[in-house]
C-alpha positions as a Markdown table, in Angstrom:
| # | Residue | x | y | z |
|---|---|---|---|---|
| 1 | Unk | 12.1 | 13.9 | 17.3 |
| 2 | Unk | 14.7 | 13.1 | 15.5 |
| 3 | Unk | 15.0 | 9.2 | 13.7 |
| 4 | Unk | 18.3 | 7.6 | 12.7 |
| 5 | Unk | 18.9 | 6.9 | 9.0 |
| 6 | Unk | 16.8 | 3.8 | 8.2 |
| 7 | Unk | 19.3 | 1.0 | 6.8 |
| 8 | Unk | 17.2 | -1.7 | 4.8 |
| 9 | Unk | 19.8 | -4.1 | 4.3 |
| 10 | Unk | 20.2 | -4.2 | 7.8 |
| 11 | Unk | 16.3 | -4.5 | 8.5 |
| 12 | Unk | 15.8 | -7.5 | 6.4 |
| 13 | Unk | 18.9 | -8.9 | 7.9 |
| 14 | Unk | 17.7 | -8.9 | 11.1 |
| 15 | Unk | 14.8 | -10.5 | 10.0 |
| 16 | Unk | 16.2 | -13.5 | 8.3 |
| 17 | Unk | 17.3 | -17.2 | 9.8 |
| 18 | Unk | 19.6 | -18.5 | 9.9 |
| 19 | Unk | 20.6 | -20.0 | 6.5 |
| 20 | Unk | 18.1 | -18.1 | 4.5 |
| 21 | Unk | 19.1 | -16.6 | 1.5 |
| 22 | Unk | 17.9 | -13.5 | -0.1 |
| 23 | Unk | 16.4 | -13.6 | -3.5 |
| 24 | Unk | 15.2 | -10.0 | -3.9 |
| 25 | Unk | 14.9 | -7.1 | -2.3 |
| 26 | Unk | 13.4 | -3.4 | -2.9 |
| 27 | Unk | 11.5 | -0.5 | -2.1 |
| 28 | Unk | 8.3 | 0.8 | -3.6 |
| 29 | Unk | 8.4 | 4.5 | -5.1 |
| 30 | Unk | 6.4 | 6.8 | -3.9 |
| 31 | Unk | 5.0 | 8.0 | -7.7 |
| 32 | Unk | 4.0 | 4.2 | -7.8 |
| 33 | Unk | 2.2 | 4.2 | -4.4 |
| 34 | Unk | 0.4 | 7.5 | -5.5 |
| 35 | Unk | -0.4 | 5.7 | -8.8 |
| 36 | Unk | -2.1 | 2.5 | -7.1 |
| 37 | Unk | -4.1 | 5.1 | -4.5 |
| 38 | Unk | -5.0 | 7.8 | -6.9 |
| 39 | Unk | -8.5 | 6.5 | -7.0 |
| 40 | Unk | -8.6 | 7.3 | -2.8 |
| 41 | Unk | -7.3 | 11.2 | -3.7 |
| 42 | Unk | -10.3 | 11.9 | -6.1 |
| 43 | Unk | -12.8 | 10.5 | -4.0 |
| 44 | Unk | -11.1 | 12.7 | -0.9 |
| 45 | Unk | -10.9 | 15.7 | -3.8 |
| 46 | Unk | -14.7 | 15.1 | -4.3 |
| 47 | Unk | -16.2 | 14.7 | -0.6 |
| 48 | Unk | -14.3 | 17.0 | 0.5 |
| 49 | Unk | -15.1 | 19.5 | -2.2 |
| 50 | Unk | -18.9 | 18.7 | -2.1 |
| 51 | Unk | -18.6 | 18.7 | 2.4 |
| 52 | Unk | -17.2 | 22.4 | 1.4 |
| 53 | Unk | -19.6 | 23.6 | -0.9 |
| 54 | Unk | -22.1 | 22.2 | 1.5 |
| 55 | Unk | -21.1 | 23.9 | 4.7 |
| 56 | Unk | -20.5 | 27.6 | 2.6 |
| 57 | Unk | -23.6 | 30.1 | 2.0 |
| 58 | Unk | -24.0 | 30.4 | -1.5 |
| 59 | Unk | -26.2 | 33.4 | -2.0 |
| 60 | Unk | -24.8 | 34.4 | -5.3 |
| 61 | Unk | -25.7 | 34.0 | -8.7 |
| 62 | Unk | -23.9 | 30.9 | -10.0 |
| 63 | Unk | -24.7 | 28.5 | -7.1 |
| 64 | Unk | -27.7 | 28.3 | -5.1 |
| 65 | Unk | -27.9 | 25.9 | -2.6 |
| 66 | Unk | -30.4 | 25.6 | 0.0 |
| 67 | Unk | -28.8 | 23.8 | 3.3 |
| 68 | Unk | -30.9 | 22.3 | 5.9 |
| 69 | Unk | -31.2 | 24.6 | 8.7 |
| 70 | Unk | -29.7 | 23.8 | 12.4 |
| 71 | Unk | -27.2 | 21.4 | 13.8 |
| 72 | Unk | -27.9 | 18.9 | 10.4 |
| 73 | Unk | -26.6 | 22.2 | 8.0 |
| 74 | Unk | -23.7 | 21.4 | 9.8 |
| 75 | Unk | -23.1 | 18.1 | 10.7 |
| 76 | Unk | -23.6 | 16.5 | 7.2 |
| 77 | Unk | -21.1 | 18.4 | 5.3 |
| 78 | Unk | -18.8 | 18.6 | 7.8 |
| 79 | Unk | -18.8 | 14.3 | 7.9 |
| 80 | Unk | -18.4 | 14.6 | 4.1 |
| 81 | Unk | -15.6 | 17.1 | 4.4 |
| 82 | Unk | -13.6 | 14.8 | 7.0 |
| 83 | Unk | -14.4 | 11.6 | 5.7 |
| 84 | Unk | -12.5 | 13.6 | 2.0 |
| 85 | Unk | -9.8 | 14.8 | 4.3 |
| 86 | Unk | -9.0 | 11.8 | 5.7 |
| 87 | Unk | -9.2 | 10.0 | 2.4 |
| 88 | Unk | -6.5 | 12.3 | 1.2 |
| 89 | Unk | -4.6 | 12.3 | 4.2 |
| 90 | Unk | -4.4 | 8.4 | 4.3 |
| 91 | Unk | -2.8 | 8.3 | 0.9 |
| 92 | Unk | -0.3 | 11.3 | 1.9 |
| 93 | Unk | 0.8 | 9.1 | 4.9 |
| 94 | Unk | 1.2 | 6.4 | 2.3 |
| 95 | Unk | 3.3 | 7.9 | 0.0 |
| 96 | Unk | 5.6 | 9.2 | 2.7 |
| 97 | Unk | 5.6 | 5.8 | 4.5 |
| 98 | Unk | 7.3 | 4.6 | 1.0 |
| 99 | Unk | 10.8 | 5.6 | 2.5 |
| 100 | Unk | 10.1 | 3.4 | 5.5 |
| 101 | Unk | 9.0 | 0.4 | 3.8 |
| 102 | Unk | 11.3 | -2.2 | 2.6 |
| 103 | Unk | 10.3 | -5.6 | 0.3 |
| 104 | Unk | 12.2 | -8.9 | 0.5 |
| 105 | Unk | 11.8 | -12.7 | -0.9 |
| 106 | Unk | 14.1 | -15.1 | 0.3 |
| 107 | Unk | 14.2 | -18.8 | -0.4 |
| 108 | Unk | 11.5 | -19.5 | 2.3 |
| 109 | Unk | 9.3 | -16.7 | 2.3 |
| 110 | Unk | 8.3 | -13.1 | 1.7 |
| 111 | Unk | 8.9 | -10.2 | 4.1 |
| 112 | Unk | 7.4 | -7.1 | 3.8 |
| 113 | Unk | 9.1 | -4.9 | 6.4 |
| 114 | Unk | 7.4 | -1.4 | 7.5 |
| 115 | Unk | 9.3 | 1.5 | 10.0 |
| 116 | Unk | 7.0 | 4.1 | 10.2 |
| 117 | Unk | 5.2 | 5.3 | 13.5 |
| 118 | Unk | 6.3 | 1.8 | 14.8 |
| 119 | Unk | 8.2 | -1.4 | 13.0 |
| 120 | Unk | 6.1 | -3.9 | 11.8 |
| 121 | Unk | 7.0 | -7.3 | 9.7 |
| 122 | Unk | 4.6 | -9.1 | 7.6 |
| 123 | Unk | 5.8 | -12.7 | 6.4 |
| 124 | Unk | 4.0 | -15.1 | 4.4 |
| 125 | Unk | 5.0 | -18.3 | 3.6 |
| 126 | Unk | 4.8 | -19.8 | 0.0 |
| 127 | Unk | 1.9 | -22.5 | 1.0 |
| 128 | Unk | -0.4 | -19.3 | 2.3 |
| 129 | Unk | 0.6 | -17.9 | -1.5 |
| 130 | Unk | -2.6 | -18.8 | -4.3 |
| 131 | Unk | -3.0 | -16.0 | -6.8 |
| 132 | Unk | -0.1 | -14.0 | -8.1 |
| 133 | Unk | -1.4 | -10.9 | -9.9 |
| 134 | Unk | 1.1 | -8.3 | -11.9 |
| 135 | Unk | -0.1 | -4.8 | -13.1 |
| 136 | Unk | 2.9 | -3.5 | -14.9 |
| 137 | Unk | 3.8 | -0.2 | -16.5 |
| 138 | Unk | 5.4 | 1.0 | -19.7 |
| 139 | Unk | 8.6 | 1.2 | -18.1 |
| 140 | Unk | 8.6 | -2.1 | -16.6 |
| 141 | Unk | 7.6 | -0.7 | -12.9 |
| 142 | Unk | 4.3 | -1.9 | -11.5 |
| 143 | Unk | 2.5 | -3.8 | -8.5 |
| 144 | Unk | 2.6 | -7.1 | -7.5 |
| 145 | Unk | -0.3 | -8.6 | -5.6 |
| 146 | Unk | -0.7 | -11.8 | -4.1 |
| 147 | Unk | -3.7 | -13.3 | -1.8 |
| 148 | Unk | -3.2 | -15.6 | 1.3 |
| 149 | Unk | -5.7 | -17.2 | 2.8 |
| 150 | Unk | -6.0 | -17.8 | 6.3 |
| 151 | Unk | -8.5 | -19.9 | 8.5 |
| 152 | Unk | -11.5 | -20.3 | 7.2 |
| 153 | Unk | -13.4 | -18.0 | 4.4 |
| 154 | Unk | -10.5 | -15.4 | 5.1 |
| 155 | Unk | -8.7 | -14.0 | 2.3 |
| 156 | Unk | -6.2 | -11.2 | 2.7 |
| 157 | Unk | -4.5 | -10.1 | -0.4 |
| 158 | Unk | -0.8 | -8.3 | 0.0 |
| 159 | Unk | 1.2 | -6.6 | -2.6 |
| 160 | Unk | 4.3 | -4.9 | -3.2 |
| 161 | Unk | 3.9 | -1.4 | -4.6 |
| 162 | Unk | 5.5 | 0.4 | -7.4 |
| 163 | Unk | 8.7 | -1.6 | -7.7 |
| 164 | Unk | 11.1 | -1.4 | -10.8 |
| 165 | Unk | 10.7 | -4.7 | -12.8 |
| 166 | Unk | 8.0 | -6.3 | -11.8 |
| 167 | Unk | 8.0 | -9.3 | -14.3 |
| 168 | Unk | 11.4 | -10.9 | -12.4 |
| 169 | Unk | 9.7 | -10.4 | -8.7 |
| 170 | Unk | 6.7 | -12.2 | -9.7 |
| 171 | Unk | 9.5 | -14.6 | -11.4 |
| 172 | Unk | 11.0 | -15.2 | -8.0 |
| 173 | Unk | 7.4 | -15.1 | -6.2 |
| 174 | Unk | 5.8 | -17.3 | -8.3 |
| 175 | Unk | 9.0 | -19.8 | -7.8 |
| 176 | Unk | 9.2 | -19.6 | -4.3 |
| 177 | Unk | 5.1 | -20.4 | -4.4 |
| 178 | Unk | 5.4 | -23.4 | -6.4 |
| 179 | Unk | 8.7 | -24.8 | -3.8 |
| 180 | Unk | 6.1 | -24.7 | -1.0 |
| 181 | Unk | 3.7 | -26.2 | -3.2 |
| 182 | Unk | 5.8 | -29.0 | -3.6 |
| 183 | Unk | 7.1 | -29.6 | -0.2 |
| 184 | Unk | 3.4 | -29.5 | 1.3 |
């Protein structure tokens, strides 16, 4: 299938009101993303190493491993094998849904703007902003995370991944926050 050239200017565009002005906008790298999930990769290295081992005779000399015989030899390592596959697969999708995401903050709110398998817009508005968070790198790139709570006990925290210089999007996050702090 083939996909037209994905313009981000053009995304957020069509995304804005009418008299909104843009403040920032960016893309996450896909060495940042990998950076934030690599945590998902190992675990997926280890299940799925360990489903492996599991599911393999090992009648040798360095490993000896006595599996449970019958359908729970099977089943056991094979659910630890896929649940390390998927985990690995997940953050492989992520990384390659990088170059379909775009960021955005305008004067009113924040757009995160995703065109993957289908094109989906997350906005949040300054008031739903509490906690700004900023894990930055030696060379100024990082991750910005913010939580919004919703109705009730529900707290979903958002982020925008492995940007180039994080410190002036919190800057214009943390602004845009304390406008809607104001005006509520």
């Amino acid at each position: 299938m083939f996909r037209a050239i994905w313009d981000v200017e053009s995304e957020i565009r069509n995304e804005l009101h009418p008299a909104e002005v843009i403040v920032w906008t960016g893309q996450p790298t896909a060495w940042g993303t990998f950076v934030f999930k690599w945590p998902d990769v190992f675990l997926g290295v280890i299940f799925s190493i360990l489903g492996s081992i599991l599911l393999l005779p090992a009648d040798n000399r360095v490993v000896s491993i006595d599996k449970p015989a019958g359908i729970p030899g099977i089943i056991f390592p094979g659910i630890f094998a896929l649940i390390g596959i998927a985990a690995i697969a997940r953050v492989v999708f992520e990384v390659i849904a990088t170059s379909r995401t775009a960021y955005a903050v305008t004067d009113r709110r924040v757009l995160v703007i995703r065109n993957m398998i289908r094109r989906r817009v997350t906005t949040i508005a300054p008031t739903a902003i509490n906690v700004v968070e900023v894990r930055e790198k030696w060379d100024r790139s990082g991750t910005l995370t913010y939580r919004r709570e919703g109705d009730g006990d529900s707290v979903k925290k958002f982020g925008f991944l492995g940007i180039p210089d994080v410190r002036e999007v919190a800057k214009h996050v943390e602004e845009l926050r304390m406008t809607g702090k104001q005006a509520s």
